Amino acid sequence: MSDWPLTRTFRSSSGEVRWDSLGDPGRDPVVLLHGTPFSSYVWRAVARALARRHHVFVWDMPGYGASEKFAGQDVSLAAQGRVFTELLAYWDLDRPRVVAHDFGGAVSLRAHLLHGVRYRSLALVDPVALAPWGSPFFKLVGKHSDVFDQLPPALHRALVREYVGSASSPGLHPAVLDRLVEPWLGDPGQAAFYRQIAQADQRYTDEVQDLYGEIAIPILVCWGENDTWIPVDKGHELVARIPAARLETVPGAGHLVQEDAPAHLTAALVDFLA
């Protein structure tokens, strides 16, 4: 993983978190949150571009990427919201700008609405935010995670590759797909993959979605028009619930907008963060 090293660590309530920052520490802070089953690696191009004007923080959530994975680990949305709150306090960031993708969207919303974390602005990219969510595959694995965890490694690898690949509309470069799948391989990785799906519970978004009308900060919602994981209709519904929120759809992009249309997404974020 030397192509995207996270060189620093933080001991959170759900295990060791790997993190790093890019750009001048004196500049306006921006924090990036990844989704599932991804890691901060999906933000590499966007993070490097934003670091020209901002101090950019990236991190792998507990149970993901380079961060710690272990049996019995709490990697639920509730846990990740608490960990993000802890991490912002550790970084001593007050009212940072936040950009969050997928599952990270729910994490950032929970931290803001339930834990009182203040942001200067929030950009949500194809977020998990409104019920119902979860693909048929996701729901099937969630109900039978103990069975899937026993798959032979070769079958598990093929399953994860197919699943991760389906997040892209035009298709992922083979090297990128390999890199996204890598953290989920081997005994700890395979167990962690099914653990995070088993703990994904819609009640964690049910707890906050009726509070979206209380959000009083600038909100940008970006959505891949070809997202088959969470249809773009959810983007329109979300923007209708949040005062002053704005929707920007991204043509030709699937759920993994960072990979499908990095230039379009970066330009939208640069404009919003300015």
C-alpha atoms as a printed R data frame, in Angstrom:
    type eleno elety resid chain resno       x       y       z
1   ATOM     1    CA   MET     A     1   0.000   0.000   0.000
2   ATOM     2    CA   SER     A     2   3.014   2.271  -0.526
3   ATOM     3    CA   ASP     A     3   1.112   4.136  -3.265
4   ATOM     4    CA   TRP     A     4  -1.167   5.690  -0.612
5   ATOM     5    CA   PRO     A     5   0.571   5.505   2.769
6   ATOM     6    CA   LEU     A     6  -1.215   6.646   5.897
7   ATOM     7    CA   THR     A     7   1.724   7.358   8.160
8   ATOM     8    CA   ARG     A     8   0.048   8.353  11.438
9   ATOM     9    CA   THR     A     9  -2.085   6.534  13.985
10  ATOM    10    CA   PHE     A    10  -4.805   7.378  16.474
11  ATOM    11    CA   ARG     A    11  -6.098   5.011  19.148
12  ATOM    12    CA   SER     A    12  -9.892   5.296  18.945
13  ATOM    13    CA   SER     A    13 -12.652   3.640  20.961
14  ATOM    14    CA   SER     A    14 -13.018   1.082  18.120
15  ATOM    15    CA   GLY     A    15  -9.368   0.366  17.452
16  ATOM    16    CA   GLU     A    16  -6.332   1.959  15.865
17  ATOM    17    CA   VAL     A    17  -7.063   4.423  13.067
18  ATOM    18    CA   ARG     A    18  -4.551   5.166  10.328
19  ATOM    19    CA   TRP     A    19  -4.597   8.736   9.042
20  ATOM    20    CA   ASP     A    20  -2.566  11.434   7.348
21  ATOM    21    CA   SER     A    21  -2.773  15.002   6.100
22  ATOM    22    CA   LEU     A    22  -1.763  16.805   2.945
23  ATOM    23    CA   GLY     A    23  -1.085  20.476   2.292
24  ATOM    24    CA   ASP     A    24  -0.058  23.446   4.397
25  ATOM    25    CA   PRO     A    25  -1.190  23.132   8.061
26  ATOM    26    CA   GLY     A    26  -1.885  26.857   8.067
27  ATOM    27    CA   ARG     A    27  -4.608  26.566   5.476
28  ATOM    28    CA   ASP     A    28  -8.348  25.978   5.830
29  ATOM    29    CA   PRO     A    29  -8.922  22.351   6.976
30  ATOM    30    CA   VAL     A    30 -10.931  19.874   4.927
31  ATOM    31    CA   VAL     A    31 -11.687  16.345   6.161
32  ATOM    32    CA   LEU     A    32 -12.525  13.524   3.739
33  ATOM    33    CA   LEU     A    33 -14.587  10.473   4.732
34  ATOM    34    CA   HIS     A    34 -14.722   7.294   2.655
35  ATOM    35    CA   GLY     A    35 -17.575   4.817   2.329
36  ATOM    36    CA   THR     A    36 -17.973   1.065   2.367
37  ATOM    37    CA   PRO     A    37 -16.347  -1.212   1.284
38  ATOM    38    CA   PHE     A    38 -13.665   1.341   0.429
39  ATOM    39    CA   SER     A    39 -10.948   3.335   2.192
40  ATOM    40    CA   SER     A    40  -9.332   6.761   1.961
41  ATOM    41    CA   TYR     A    41  -7.543   5.481  -1.152
42  ATOM    42    CA   VAL     A    42 -10.601   6.462  -3.235
43  ATOM    43    CA   TRP     A    43  -9.908  10.099  -2.310
44  ATOM    44    CA   ARG     A    44  -6.245  10.113  -3.400
45  ATOM    45    CA   ALA     A    45  -6.676  12.242  -6.558
46  ATOM    46    CA   VAL     A    46  -9.222  14.621  -5.029
47  ATOM    47    CA   ALA     A    47  -7.178  14.981  -1.814
48  ATOM    48    CA   ARG     A    48  -4.014  15.892  -3.684
49  ATOM    49    CA   ALA     A    49  -5.880  18.467  -5.757
50  ATOM    50    CA   LEU     A    50  -7.603  20.045  -2.739
51  ATOM    51    CA   ALA     A    51  -4.283  20.165  -0.869
52  ATOM    52    CA   ARG     A    52  -3.183  22.997  -3.180
53  ATOM    53    CA   ARG     A    53  -5.550  25.303  -1.264
54  ATOM    54    CA   HIS     A    54  -6.458  23.417   1.929
55  ATOM    55    CA   HIS     A    55  -5.026  21.337   4.750
56  ATOM    56    CA   VAL     A    56  -6.606  18.004   3.872
57  ATOM    57    CA   PHE     A    57  -7.149  15.207   6.411
58  ATOM    58    CA   VAL     A    58  -7.713  11.602   5.283
59  ATOM    59    CA   TRP     A    59  -8.330   8.504   7.395
60  ATOM    60    CA   ASP     A    60  -9.375   4.884   7.200
61  ATOM    61    CA   MET     A    61 -12.267   4.038   9.492
62  ATOM    62    CA   PRO     A    62 -11.734   1.255  12.049
63  ATOM    63    CA   GLY     A    63 -12.179  -2.072  10.262
64  ATOM    64    CA   TYR     A    64 -11.323  -0.573   6.854
65  ATOM    65    CA   GLY     A    65  -8.233  -0.080   4.712
66  ATOM    66    CA   ALA     A    66  -5.035   0.133   6.728
67  ATOM    67    CA   SER     A    67  -6.784   0.642  10.073
68  ATOM    68    CA   GLU     A    68  -7.062  -2.076  12.704
69  ATOM    69    CA   LYS     A    69  -9.351  -5.063  12.153
70  ATOM    70    CA   PHE     A    70 -10.164  -7.602  14.877
71  ATOM    71    CA   ALA     A    71 -12.832 -10.057  15.990
72  ATOM    72    CA   GLY     A    72 -15.675  -8.474  17.925
73  ATOM    73    CA   GLN     A    73 -14.842  -4.988  16.659
74  ATOM    74    CA   ASP     A    74 -17.669  -2.447  16.596
75  ATOM    75    CA   VAL     A    75 -17.633  -0.967  13.099
76  ATOM    76    CA   SER     A    76 -21.282   0.119  12.993
77  ATOM    77    CA   LEU     A    77 -22.404   3.546  11.870
78  ATOM    78    CA   ALA     A    78 -22.914   4.446  15.517
79  ATOM    79    CA   ALA     A    79 -19.316   3.519  16.333
80  ATOM    80    CA   GLN     A    80 -17.891   5.341  13.323
81  ATOM    81    CA   GLY     A    81 -19.798   8.495  14.251
82  ATOM    82    CA   ARG     A    82 -18.243   8.380  17.716
83  ATOM    83    CA   VAL     A    83 -14.779   7.699  16.297
84  ATOM    84    CA   PHE     A    84 -15.055  10.627  13.880
85  ATOM    85    CA   THR     A    85 -16.031  12.866  16.794
86  ATOM    86    CA   GLU     A    86 -12.999  11.631  18.753
87  ATOM    87    CA   LEU     A    87 -10.706  12.122  15.781
88  ATOM    88    CA   LEU     A    88 -11.778  15.710  15.156
89  ATOM    89    CA   ALA     A    89 -11.128  16.484  18.833
90  ATOM    90    CA   TYR     A    90  -7.702  14.827  18.558
91  ATOM    91    CA   TRP     A    91  -6.903  16.945  15.501
92  ATOM    92    CA   ASP     A    92  -8.224  20.005  17.359
93  ATOM    93    CA   LEU     A    93 -10.379  20.987  14.393
94  ATOM    94    CA   ASP     A    94 -13.256  23.353  15.069
95  ATOM    95    CA   ARG     A    95 -15.745  23.771  12.226
96  ATOM    96    CA   PRO     A    96 -13.734  22.097   9.457
97  ATOM    97    CA   ARG     A    97 -15.112  21.664   5.973
98  ATOM    98    CA   VAL     A    98 -16.159  18.034   5.503
99  ATOM    99    CA   VAL     A    99 -16.552  15.921   2.358
100 ATOM   100    CA   ALA     A   100 -18.117  12.477   2.804
101 ATOM   101    CA   HIS     A   101 -18.926   9.595   0.461
102 ATOM   102    CA   ASP     A   102 -21.455   6.761   0.841
103 ATOM   103    CA   PHE     A   103 -21.381   5.312   4.404
104 ATOM   104    CA   GLY     A   104 -19.147   8.260   5.348
105 ATOM   105    CA   GLY     A   105 -22.101  10.529   4.644
106 ATOM   106    CA   ALA     A   106 -24.097   8.860   7.402
107 ATOM   107    CA   VAL     A   107 -21.070   9.025   9.703
108 ATOM   108    CA   SER     A   108 -20.667  12.765   9.147
109 ATOM   109    CA   LEU     A   109 -24.398  13.414   9.554
110 ATOM   110    CA   ARG     A   110 -24.558  11.441  12.815
111 ATOM   111    CA   ALA     A   111 -21.527  13.261  14.217
112 ATOM   112    CA   HIS     A   112 -23.086  16.616  13.360
113 ATOM   113    CA   LEU     A   113 -26.672  15.932  14.441
114 ATOM   114    CA   LEU     A   114 -26.176  13.562  17.388
115 ATOM   115    CA   HIS     A   115 -22.725  14.436  18.743
116 ATOM   116    CA   GLY     A   116 -22.819  18.175  18.217
117 ATOM   117    CA   VAL     A   117 -19.801  18.352  15.913
118 ATOM   118    CA   ARG     A   118 -19.759  21.643  14.030
119 ATOM   119    CA   TYR     A   119 -18.767  21.965  10.375
120 ATOM   120    CA   ARG     A   120 -18.228  25.017   8.253
121 ATOM   121    CA   SER     A   121 -19.786  23.180   5.323
122 ATOM   122    CA   LEU     A   122 -20.602  19.621   4.282
123 ATOM   123    CA   ALA     A   123 -20.377  18.004   0.847
124 ATOM   124    CA   LEU     A   124 -22.094  14.637   0.512
125 ATOM   125    CA   VAL     A   125 -21.173  12.359  -2.391
126 ATOM   126    CA   ASP     A   126 -23.695   9.576  -3.123
127 ATOM   127    CA   PRO     A   127 -24.308   9.285   0.627
128 ATOM   128    CA   VAL     A   128 -26.042   6.625   2.658
129 ATOM   129    CA   ALA     A   129 -28.585   8.936   4.239
130 ATOM   130    CA   LEU     A   130 -32.181   7.904   3.547
131 ATOM   131    CA   ALA     A   131 -34.069   4.647   3.994
132 ATOM   132    CA   PRO     A   132 -34.287   2.229   2.396
133 ATOM   133    CA   TRP     A   133 -30.667   1.486   1.536
134 ATOM   134    CA   GLY     A   134 -28.564  -1.585   0.830
135 ATOM   135    CA   SER     A   135 -28.374  -3.555  -2.413
136 ATOM   136    CA   PRO     A   136 -29.919  -7.050  -2.639
137 ATOM   137    CA   PHE     A   137 -26.387  -8.470  -2.350
138 ATOM   138    CA   PHE     A   138 -25.674  -6.325   0.710
139 ATOM   139    CA   LYS     A   139 -28.877  -7.464   2.411
140 ATOM   140    CA   LEU     A   140 -28.262 -11.126   1.559
141 ATOM   141    CA   VAL     A   141 -24.763 -11.058   3.017
142 ATOM   142    CA   GLY     A   142 -25.971  -9.179   6.076
143 ATOM   143    CA   LYS     A   143 -28.439 -11.958   6.880
144 ATOM   144    CA   HIS     A   144 -25.910 -14.757   6.328
145 ATOM   145    CA   SER     A   145 -22.539 -13.172   7.106
146 ATOM   146    CA   ASP     A   146 -21.415 -16.182   9.137
147 ATOM   147    CA   VAL     A   147 -21.903 -18.412   6.079
148 ATOM   148    CA   PHE     A   148 -20.146 -16.062   3.659
149 ATOM   149    CA   ASP     A   149 -17.242 -15.694   6.080
150 ATOM   150    CA   GLN     A   150 -16.502 -19.397   5.530
151 ATOM   151    CA   LEU     A   151 -16.086 -19.070   1.749
152 ATOM   152    CA   PRO     A   152 -12.799 -20.400   0.352
153 ATOM   153    CA   PRO     A   153 -10.378 -17.478  -0.213
154 ATOM   154    CA   ALA     A   154 -10.542 -17.710  -4.016
155 ATOM   155    CA   LEU     A   155 -14.340 -17.504  -4.045
156 ATOM   156    CA   HIS     A   156 -14.302 -14.683  -1.516
157 ATOM   157    CA   ARG     A   157 -11.823 -12.740  -3.637
158 ATOM   158    CA   ALA     A   158 -13.976 -13.182  -6.755
159 ATOM   159    CA   LEU     A   159 -17.088 -12.079  -4.878
160 ATOM   160    CA   VAL     A   160 -15.449  -8.940  -3.481
161 ATOM   161    CA   ARG     A   161 -13.977  -8.025  -6.873
162 ATOM   162    CA   GLU     A   162 -17.366  -8.339  -8.536
163 ATOM   163    CA   TYR     A   163 -19.072  -6.333  -5.804
164 ATOM   164    CA   VAL     A   164 -16.508  -3.517  -5.682
165 ATOM   165    CA   GLY     A   165 -16.354  -3.358  -9.465
166 ATOM   166    CA   SER     A   166 -20.107  -2.806  -9.663
167 ATOM   167    CA   ALA     A   167 -19.693   0.565  -7.914
168 ATOM   168    CA   SER     A   168 -18.260   2.011 -11.127
169 ATOM   169    CA   SER     A   169 -20.278   2.791 -14.240
170 ATOM   170    CA   PRO     A   170 -17.511   2.737 -16.908
171 ATOM   171    CA   GLY     A   171 -15.503   0.113 -14.990
172 ATOM   172    CA   LEU     A   172 -12.443   0.378 -12.762
173 ATOM   173    CA   HIS     A   173  -8.862   0.147 -13.954
174 ATOM   174    CA   PRO     A   174  -7.608  -3.354 -12.992
175 ATOM   175    CA   ALA     A   175  -4.863  -1.905 -10.779
176 ATOM   176    CA   VAL     A   176  -7.354   0.278  -8.932
177 ATOM   177    CA   LEU     A   177  -9.731  -2.648  -8.460
178 ATOM   178    CA   ASP     A   178  -6.861  -4.745  -7.077
179 ATOM   179    CA   ARG     A   179  -5.981  -1.971  -4.634
180 ATOM   180    CA   LEU     A   180  -9.566  -1.582  -3.415
181 ATOM   181    CA   VAL     A   181  -9.981  -5.331  -2.909
182 ATOM   182    CA   GLU     A   182  -6.609  -5.900  -1.213
183 ATOM   183    CA   PRO     A   183  -7.588  -4.865   2.358
184 ATOM   184    CA   TRP     A   184 -10.386  -7.457   2.374
185 ATOM   185    CA   LEU     A   185  -8.164 -10.451   1.591
186 ATOM   186    CA   GLY     A   186  -6.529 -12.892   4.009
187 ATOM   187    CA   ASP     A   187  -8.060 -14.069   7.279
188 ATOM   188    CA   PRO     A   188  -8.394 -10.669   9.021
189 ATOM   189    CA   GLY     A   189  -9.570  -8.944   5.842
190 ATOM   190    CA   GLN     A   190 -12.148 -11.554   4.901
191 ATOM   191    CA   ALA     A   191 -13.660 -11.573   8.397
192 ATOM   192    CA   ALA     A   192 -13.671  -7.758   8.453
193 ATOM   193    CA   PHE     A   193 -15.498  -7.571   5.114
194 ATOM   194    CA   TYR     A   194 -18.445  -9.603   6.367
195 ATOM   195    CA   ARG     A   195 -18.322  -8.008   9.818
196 ATOM   196    CA   GLN     A   196 -18.920  -4.515   8.459
197 ATOM   197    CA   ILE     A   197 -21.850  -5.704   6.343
198 ATOM   198    CA   ALA     A   198 -23.387  -7.642   9.248
199 ATOM   199    CA   GLN     A   199 -23.306  -4.494  11.401
200 ATOM   200    CA   ALA     A   200 -24.831  -2.206   8.769
201 ATOM   201    CA   ASP     A   201 -28.250  -1.389  10.203
202 ATOM   202    CA   GLN     A   202 -30.741   1.041   8.699
203 ATOM   203    CA   ARG     A   203 -31.800   2.178  12.168
204 ATOM   204    CA   TYR     A   204 -28.648   4.300  12.313
205 ATOM   205    CA   THR     A   205 -29.931   6.504   9.497
206 ATOM   206    CA   ASP     A   206 -33.520   6.278  10.750
207 ATOM   207    CA   GLU     A   207 -32.248   7.978  13.926
208 ATOM   208    CA   VAL     A   208 -31.124  11.099  12.045
209 ATOM   209    CA   GLN     A   209 -33.058  11.462   8.803
210 ATOM   210    CA   ASP     A   210 -35.936  13.330  10.441
211 ATOM   211    CA   LEU     A   211 -33.376  15.867  11.720
212 ATOM   212    CA   TYR     A   212 -32.070  16.904   8.296
213 ATOM   213    CA   GLY     A   213 -34.381  19.913   8.270
214 ATOM   214    CA   GLU     A   214 -32.392  21.315  11.216
215 ATOM   215    CA   ILE     A   215 -29.111  21.483   9.275
216 ATOM   216    CA   ALA     A   216 -28.092  25.137   9.007
217 ATOM   217    CA   ILE     A   217 -24.767  24.956   7.153
218 ATOM   218    CA   PRO     A   218 -24.036  25.027   3.410
219 ATOM   219    CA   ILE     A   219 -24.621  21.585   1.869
220 ATOM   220    CA   LEU     A   220 -23.571  20.295  -1.534
221 ATOM   221    CA   VAL     A   221 -24.914  16.918  -2.646
222 ATOM   222    CA   CYS     A   222 -23.084  15.304  -5.583
223 ATOM   223    CA   TRP     A   223 -24.495  12.191  -7.222
224 ATOM   224    CA   GLY     A   224 -23.431   9.910 -10.052
225 ATOM   225    CA   GLU     A   225 -26.273   9.794 -12.555
226 ATOM   226    CA   ASN     A   226 -25.563   6.100 -13.239
227 ATOM   227    CA   ASP     A   227 -25.349   5.044  -9.582
228 ATOM   228    CA   THR     A   228 -26.878   1.561  -9.333
229 ATOM   229    CA   TRP     A   229 -26.118   1.201  -5.615
230 ATOM   230    CA   ILE     A   230 -28.105   4.257  -4.493
231 ATOM   231    CA   PRO     A   231 -30.207   5.761  -7.300
232 ATOM   232    CA   VAL     A   232 -29.924   9.481  -8.039
233 ATOM   233    CA   ASP     A   233 -33.591   9.872  -7.004
234 ATOM   234    CA   LYS     A   234 -32.309   9.655  -3.428
235 ATOM   235    CA   GLY     A   235 -30.191  12.728  -4.115
236 ATOM   236    CA   HIS     A   236 -33.233  14.735  -5.119
237 ATOM   237    CA   GLU     A   237 -35.098  13.489  -2.035
238 ATOM   238    CA   LEU     A   238 -32.213  14.370   0.268
239 ATOM   239    CA   VAL     A   239 -31.822  17.897  -1.099
240 ATOM   240    CA   ALA     A   240 -35.553  18.463  -0.606
241 ATOM   241    CA   ARG     A   241 -35.119  17.682   3.110
242 ATOM   242    CA   ILE     A   242 -32.144  19.984   3.801
243 ATOM   243    CA   PRO     A   243 -32.572  23.780   3.744
244 ATOM   244    CA   ALA     A   244 -30.321  25.526   1.197
245 ATOM   245    CA   ALA     A   245 -28.836  22.225  -0.029
246 ATOM   246    CA   ARG     A   246 -27.830  22.046  -3.684
247 ATOM   247    CA   LEU     A   247 -27.646  18.962  -5.912
248 ATOM   248    CA   GLU     A   248 -25.049  18.434  -8.619
249 ATOM   249    CA   THR     A   249 -25.419  15.296 -10.701
250 ATOM   250    CA   VAL     A   250 -22.405  13.798 -12.472
251 ATOM   251    CA   PRO     A   251 -23.068  12.356 -15.949
252 ATOM   252    CA   GLY     A   252 -21.528   8.983 -16.740
253 ATOM   253    CA   ALA     A   253 -20.555   8.288 -13.130
254 ATOM   254    CA   GLY     A   254 -21.719   5.429 -10.957
255 ATOM   255    CA   HIS     A   255 -21.572   5.197  -7.180
256 ATOM   256    CA   LEU     A   256 -17.792   5.587  -7.057
257 ATOM   257    CA   VAL     A   257 -17.728   9.101  -8.495
258 ATOM   258    CA   GLN     A   258 -14.142   9.671  -7.327
259 ATOM   259    CA   GLU     A   259 -12.963   7.020  -9.797
260 ATOM   260    CA   ASP     A   260 -15.505   7.557 -12.586
261 ATOM   261    CA   ALA     A   261 -15.346  11.361 -12.857
262 ATOM   262    CA   PRO     A   262 -12.540  12.746 -10.649
263 ATOM   263    CA   ALA     A   263 -12.149  15.962 -12.635
264 ATOM   264    CA   HIS     A   264 -15.865  16.802 -12.492
265 ATOM   265    CA   LEU     A   265 -16.083  15.994  -8.788
266 ATOM   266    CA   THR     A   266 -12.914  17.918  -7.922
267 ATOM   267    CA   ALA     A   267 -14.108  20.993  -9.822
268 ATOM   268    CA   ALA     A   268 -17.464  20.904  -8.025
269 ATOM   269    CA   LEU     A   269 -15.761  20.566  -4.640
270 ATOM   270    CA   VAL     A   270 -13.236  23.328  -5.352
271 ATOM   271    CA   ASP     A   271 -16.074  25.709  -6.221
272 ATOM   272    CA   PHE     A   272 -18.088  24.714  -3.155
273 ATOM   273    CA   LEU     A   273 -15.177  24.891  -0.719
274 ATOM   274    CA   ALA     A   274 -14.199  28.317  -2.023
